[in-house]
Coordinates of N, CA and C in Angstrom, one line a residue:
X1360 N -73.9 8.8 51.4 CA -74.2 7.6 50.7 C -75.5 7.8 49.9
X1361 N -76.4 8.6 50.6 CA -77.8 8.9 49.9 C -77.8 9.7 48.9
X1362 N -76.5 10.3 48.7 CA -76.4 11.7 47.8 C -75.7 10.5 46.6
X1363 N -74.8 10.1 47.1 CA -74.2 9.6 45.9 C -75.1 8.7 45.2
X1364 N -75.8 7.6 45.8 CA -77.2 7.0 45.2 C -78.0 7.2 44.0
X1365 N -78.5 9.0 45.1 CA -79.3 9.7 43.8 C -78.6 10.0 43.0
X1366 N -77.5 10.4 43.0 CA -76.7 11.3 41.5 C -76.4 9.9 40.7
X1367 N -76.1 8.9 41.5 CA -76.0 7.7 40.0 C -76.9 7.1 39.6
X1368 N -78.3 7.2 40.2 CA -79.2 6.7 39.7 C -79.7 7.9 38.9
X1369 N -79.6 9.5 39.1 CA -79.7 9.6 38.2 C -79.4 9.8 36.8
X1370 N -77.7 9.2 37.0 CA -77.0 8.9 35.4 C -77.2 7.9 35.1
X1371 N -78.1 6.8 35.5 CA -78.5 5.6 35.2 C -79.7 6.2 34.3
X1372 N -80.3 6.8 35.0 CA -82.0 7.3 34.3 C -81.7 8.2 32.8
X1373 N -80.7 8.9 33.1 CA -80.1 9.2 31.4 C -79.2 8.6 30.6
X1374 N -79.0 7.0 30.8 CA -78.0 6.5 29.9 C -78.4 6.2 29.2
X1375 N -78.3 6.4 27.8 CA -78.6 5.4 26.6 C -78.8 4.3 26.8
X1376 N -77.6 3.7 27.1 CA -77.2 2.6 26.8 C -78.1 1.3 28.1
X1377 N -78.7 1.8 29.1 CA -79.4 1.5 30.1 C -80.8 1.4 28.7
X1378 N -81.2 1.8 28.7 CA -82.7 2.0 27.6 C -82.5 1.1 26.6
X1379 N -81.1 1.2 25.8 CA -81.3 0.8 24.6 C -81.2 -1.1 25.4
X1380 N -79.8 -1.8 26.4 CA -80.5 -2.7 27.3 C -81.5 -3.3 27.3
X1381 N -82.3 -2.4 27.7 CA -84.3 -2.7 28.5 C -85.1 -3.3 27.3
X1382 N -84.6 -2.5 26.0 CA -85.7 -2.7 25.1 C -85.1 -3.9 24.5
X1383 N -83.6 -4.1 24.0 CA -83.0 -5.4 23.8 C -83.7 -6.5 24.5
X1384 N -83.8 -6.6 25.8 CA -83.5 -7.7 26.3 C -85.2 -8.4 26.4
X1385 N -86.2 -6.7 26.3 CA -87.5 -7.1 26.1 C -87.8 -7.5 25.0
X1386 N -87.7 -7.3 24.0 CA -87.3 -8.0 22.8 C -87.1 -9.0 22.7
X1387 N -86.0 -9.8 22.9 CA -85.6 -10.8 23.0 C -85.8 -11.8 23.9
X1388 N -86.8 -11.3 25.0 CA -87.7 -12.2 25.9 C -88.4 -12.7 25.5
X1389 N -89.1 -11.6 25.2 CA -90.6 -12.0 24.2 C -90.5 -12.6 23.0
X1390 N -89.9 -12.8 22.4 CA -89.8 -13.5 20.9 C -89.2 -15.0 21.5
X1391 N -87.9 -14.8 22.0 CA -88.1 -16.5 23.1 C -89.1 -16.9 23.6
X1392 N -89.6 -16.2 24.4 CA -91.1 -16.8 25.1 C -92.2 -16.6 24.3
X1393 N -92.0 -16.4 23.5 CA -93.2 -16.6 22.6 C -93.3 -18.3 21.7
X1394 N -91.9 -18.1 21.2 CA -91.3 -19.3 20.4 C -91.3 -20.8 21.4
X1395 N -91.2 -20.6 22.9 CA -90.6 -21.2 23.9 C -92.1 -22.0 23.7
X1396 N -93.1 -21.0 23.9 CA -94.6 -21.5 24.5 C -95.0 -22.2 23.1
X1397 N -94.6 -21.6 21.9 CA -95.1 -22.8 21.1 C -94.2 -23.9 20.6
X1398 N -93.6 -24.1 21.2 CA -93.1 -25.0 21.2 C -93.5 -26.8 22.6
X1399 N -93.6 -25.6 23.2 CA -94.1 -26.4 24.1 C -95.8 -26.7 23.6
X1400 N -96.3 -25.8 23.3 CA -97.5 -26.7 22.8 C -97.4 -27.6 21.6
X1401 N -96.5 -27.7 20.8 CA -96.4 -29.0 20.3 C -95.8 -30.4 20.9
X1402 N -95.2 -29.9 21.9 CA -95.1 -30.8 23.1 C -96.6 -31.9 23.8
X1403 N -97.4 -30.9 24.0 CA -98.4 -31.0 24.5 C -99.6 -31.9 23.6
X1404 N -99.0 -31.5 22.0 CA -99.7 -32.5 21.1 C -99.3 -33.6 20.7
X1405 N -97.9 -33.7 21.5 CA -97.2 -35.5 21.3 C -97.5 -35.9 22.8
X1406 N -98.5 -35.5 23.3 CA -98.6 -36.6 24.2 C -98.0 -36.1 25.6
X1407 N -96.8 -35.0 25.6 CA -96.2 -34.9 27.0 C -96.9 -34.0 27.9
X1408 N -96.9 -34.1 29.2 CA -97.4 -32.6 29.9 C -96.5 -31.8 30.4
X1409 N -96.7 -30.4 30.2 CA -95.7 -29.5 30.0 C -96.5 -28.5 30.7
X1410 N -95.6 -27.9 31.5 CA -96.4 -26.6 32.4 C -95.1 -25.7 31.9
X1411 N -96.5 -24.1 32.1 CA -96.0 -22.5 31.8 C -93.9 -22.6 32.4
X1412 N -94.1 -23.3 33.5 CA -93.0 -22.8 34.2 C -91.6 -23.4 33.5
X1413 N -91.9 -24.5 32.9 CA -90.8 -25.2 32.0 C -89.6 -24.6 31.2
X1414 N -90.9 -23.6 30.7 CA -90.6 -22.6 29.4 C -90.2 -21.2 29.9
X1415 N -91.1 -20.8 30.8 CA -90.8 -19.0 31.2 C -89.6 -19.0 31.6
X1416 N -88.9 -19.8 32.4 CA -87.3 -19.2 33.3 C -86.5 -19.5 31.8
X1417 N -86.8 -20.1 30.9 CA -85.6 -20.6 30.6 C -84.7 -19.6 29.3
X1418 N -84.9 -18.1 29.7 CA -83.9 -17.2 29.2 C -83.5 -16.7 30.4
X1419 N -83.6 -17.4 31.3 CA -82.7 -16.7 32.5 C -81.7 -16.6 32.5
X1420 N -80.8 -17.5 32.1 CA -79.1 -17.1 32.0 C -78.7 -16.1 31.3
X1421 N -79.0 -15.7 30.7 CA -79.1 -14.9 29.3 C -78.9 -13.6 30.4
X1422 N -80.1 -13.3 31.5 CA -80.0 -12.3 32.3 C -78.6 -11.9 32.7
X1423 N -77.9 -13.4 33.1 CA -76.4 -12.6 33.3 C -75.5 -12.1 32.1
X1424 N -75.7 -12.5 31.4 CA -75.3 -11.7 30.2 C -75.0 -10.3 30.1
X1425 N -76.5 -9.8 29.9 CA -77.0 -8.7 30.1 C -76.6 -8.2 31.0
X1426 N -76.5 -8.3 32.5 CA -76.3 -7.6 33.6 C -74.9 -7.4 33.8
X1427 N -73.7 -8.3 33.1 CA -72.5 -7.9 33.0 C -72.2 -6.8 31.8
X1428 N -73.1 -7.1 31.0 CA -72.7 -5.7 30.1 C -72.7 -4.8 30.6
X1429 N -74.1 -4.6 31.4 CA -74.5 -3.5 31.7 C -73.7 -3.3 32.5
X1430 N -73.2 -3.7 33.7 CA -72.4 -3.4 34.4 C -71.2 -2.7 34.4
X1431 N -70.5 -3.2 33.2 CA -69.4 -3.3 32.6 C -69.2 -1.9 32.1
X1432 N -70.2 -2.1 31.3 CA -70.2 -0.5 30.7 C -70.7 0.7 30.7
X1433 N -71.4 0.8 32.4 CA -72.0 2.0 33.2 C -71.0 2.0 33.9
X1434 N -70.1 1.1 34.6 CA -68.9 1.4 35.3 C -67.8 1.8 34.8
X1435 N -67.3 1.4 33.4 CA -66.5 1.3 33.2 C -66.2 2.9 32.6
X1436 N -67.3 3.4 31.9 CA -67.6 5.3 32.0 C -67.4 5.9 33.1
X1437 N -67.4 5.6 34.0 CA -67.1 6.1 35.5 C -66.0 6.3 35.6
X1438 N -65.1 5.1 36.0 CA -63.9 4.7 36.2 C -63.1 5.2 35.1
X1439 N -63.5 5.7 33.6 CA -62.4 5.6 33.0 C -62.4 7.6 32.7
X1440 N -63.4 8.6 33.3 CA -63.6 9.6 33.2 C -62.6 10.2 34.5
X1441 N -62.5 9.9 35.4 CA -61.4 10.1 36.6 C -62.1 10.3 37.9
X1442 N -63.8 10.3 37.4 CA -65.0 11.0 38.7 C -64.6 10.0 39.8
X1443 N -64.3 9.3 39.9 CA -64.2 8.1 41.2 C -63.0 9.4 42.0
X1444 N -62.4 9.5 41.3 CA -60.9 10.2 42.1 C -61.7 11.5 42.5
X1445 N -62.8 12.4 41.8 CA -63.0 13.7 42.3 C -63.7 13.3 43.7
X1446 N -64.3 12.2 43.7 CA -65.8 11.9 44.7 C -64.6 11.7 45.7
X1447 N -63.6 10.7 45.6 CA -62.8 10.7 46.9 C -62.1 11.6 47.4
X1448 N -61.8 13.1 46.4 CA -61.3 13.8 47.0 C -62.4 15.2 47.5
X1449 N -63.6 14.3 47.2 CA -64.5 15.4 47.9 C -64.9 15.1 49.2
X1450 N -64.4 14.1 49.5 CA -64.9 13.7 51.2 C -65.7 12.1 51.3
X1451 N -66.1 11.5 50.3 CA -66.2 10.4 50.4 C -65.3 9.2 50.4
X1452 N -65.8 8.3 50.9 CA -65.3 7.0 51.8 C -64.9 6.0 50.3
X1453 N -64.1 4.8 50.4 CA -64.5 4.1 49.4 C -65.3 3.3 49.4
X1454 N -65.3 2.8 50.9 CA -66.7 2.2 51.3 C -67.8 2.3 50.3
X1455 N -68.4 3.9 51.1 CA -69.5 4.7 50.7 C -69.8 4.5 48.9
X1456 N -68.5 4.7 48.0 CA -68.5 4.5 47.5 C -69.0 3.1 46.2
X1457 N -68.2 2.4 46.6 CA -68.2 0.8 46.4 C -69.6 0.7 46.3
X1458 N -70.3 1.3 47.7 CA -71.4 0.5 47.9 C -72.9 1.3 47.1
X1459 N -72.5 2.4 46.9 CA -73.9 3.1 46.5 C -73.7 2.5 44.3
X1460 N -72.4 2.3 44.2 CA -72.2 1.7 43.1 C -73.1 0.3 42.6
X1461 N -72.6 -0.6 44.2 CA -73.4 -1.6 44.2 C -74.6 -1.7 43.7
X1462 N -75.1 -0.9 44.8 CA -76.7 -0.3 44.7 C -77.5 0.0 43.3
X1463 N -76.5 1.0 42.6 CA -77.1 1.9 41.1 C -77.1 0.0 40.8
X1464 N -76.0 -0.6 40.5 CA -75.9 -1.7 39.5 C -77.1 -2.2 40.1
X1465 N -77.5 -2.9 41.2 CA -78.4 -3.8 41.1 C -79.7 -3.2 41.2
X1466 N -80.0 -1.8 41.1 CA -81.2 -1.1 40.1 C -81.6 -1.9 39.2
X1467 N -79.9 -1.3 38.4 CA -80.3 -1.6 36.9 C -80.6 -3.1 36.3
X1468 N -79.7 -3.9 37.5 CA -80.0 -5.1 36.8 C -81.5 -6.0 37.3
X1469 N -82.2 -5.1 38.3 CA -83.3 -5.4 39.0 C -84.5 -5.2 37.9
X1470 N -84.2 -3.6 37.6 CA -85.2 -3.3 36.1 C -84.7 -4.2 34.9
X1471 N -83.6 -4.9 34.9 CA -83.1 -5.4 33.3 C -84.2 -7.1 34.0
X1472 N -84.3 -7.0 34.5 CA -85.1 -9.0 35.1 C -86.7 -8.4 35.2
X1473 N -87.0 -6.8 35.3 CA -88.2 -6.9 35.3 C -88.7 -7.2 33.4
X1474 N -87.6 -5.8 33.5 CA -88.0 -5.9 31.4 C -88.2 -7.8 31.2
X1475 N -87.3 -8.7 31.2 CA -87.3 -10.1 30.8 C -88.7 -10.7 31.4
X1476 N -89.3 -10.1 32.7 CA -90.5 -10.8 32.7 C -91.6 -10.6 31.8
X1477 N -91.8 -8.8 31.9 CA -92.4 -8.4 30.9 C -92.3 -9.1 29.2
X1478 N -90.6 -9.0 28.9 CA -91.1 -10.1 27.8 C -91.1 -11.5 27.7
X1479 N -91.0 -12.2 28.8 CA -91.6 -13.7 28.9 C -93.0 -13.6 29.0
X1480 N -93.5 -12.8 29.3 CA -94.8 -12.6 29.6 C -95.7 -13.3 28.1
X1481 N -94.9 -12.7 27.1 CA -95.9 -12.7 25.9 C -96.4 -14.6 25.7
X1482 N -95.7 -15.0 26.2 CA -95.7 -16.6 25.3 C -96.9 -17.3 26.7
X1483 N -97.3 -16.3 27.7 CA -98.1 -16.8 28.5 C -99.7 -16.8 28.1
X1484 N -99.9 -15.7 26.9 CA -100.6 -15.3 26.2 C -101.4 -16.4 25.4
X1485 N -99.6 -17.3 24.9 CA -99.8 -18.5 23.9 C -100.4 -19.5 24.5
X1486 N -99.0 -20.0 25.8 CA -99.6 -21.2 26.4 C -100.2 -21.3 27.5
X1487 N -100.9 -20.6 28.2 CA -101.8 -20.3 29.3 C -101.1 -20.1 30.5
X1488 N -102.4 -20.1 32.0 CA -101.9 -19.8 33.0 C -100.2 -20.5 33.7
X1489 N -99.7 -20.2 34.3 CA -98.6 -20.8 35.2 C -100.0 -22.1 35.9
X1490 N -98.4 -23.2 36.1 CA -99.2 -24.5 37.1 C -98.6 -24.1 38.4
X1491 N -97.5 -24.2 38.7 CA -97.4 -23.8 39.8 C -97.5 -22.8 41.3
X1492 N -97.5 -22.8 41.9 CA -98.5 -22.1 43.1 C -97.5 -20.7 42.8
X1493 N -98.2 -19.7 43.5 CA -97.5 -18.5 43.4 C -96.0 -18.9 44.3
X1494 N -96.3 -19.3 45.4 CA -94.9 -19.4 46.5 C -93.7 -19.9 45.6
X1495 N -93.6 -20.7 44.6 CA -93.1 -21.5 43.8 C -92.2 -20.5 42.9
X1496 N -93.2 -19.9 42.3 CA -93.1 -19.1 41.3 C -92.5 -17.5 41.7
X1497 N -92.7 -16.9 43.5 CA -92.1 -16.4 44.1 C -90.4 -16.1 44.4
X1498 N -90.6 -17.7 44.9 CA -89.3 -18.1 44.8 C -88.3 -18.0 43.5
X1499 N -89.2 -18.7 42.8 CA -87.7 -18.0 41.1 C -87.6 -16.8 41.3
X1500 N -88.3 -15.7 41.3 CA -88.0 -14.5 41.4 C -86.8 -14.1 42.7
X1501 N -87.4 -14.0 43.4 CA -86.1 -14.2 44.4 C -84.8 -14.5 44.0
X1502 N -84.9 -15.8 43.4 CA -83.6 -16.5 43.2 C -83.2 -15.6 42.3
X1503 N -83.6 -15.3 41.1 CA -83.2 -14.5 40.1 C -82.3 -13.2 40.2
X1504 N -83.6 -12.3 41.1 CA -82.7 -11.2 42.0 C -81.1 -11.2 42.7
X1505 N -81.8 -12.8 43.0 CA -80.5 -12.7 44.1 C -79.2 -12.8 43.0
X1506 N -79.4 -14.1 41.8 CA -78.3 -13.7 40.9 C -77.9 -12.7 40.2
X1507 N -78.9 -11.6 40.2 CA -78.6 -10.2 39.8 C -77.8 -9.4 40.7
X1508 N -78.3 -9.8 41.9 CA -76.9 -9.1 42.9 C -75.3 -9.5 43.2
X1509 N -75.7 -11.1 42.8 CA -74.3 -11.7 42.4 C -73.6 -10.8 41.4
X1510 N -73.7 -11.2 40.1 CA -73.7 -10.4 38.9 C -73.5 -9.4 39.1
X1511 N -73.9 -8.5 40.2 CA -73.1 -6.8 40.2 C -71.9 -7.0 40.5

């Protein structure tokens, strides 16, 4: 299980298509949460109160998006090259299998939610600290993960 792990994580670490991903989706964080936070301070000039947290989650769905592409099409290179069939007839389980697969995916989709904080990050720059307590703000994260493991 440990062997097969490292060998897909490290065809994860040379995919293209994993990188090009990361920078997409940081990209596209940031320019949301940038736009997100000013928006909400014009919020804040008509009178409503609006906290950081309002704004930062709210390209989260978007993560699934993402995490099914990626999914989609790091596995689907696998599956459609015949290596599934050599690994089984090298002595591995499909168990073993299945599961270190699991694993690579929710790597990647672990790093594809860090990239998105990093670029939600920027619009915190705009509209200041978070209101809510870290435990709060803990908890999204969590939850998020946990839909990234759904999503594999």
């Amino acid at each position: 299980m440990r062997k097969l792990y490292r060998a897909e994580c490290h065809r994860l670490l040379h995919s293209r298509l994993f990188y090009i991903l990361c920078a997409a989706f940081l990209l596209i964080s940031a320019v949301g949460g940038y736009s997100c936070a000013g928006d909400a301070l014009e919020s804040v000039k008509n009178g409503d109160t609006v906290v950081m947290e309002d704004f930062f989650y709210i390209l989260a769905p978007y993560l699934g998006v993402f995490c099914a592409a990626f999914v989609a099409l790091f596995l689907g290179d696998e599956f459609a090259n015949g290596t599934v069939r050599n690994k089984l007839i090298g002595g591995y389980g499909r168990g073993e299998l299945y599961l270190s697969y699991f694993a690579v995916c929710f790597t990647g989709c672990a790093a594809l939610s860090c990239c998105w904080l990093l670029g939600s990050l920027a619009g915190r720059f705009r509209f200041g600290p978070f209101a809510y307590g870290v435990s709060a703000n803990l908890a999204y994260l969590l939850a998020i993960l946990a839909c990234a493991a759904v999503w594999c």
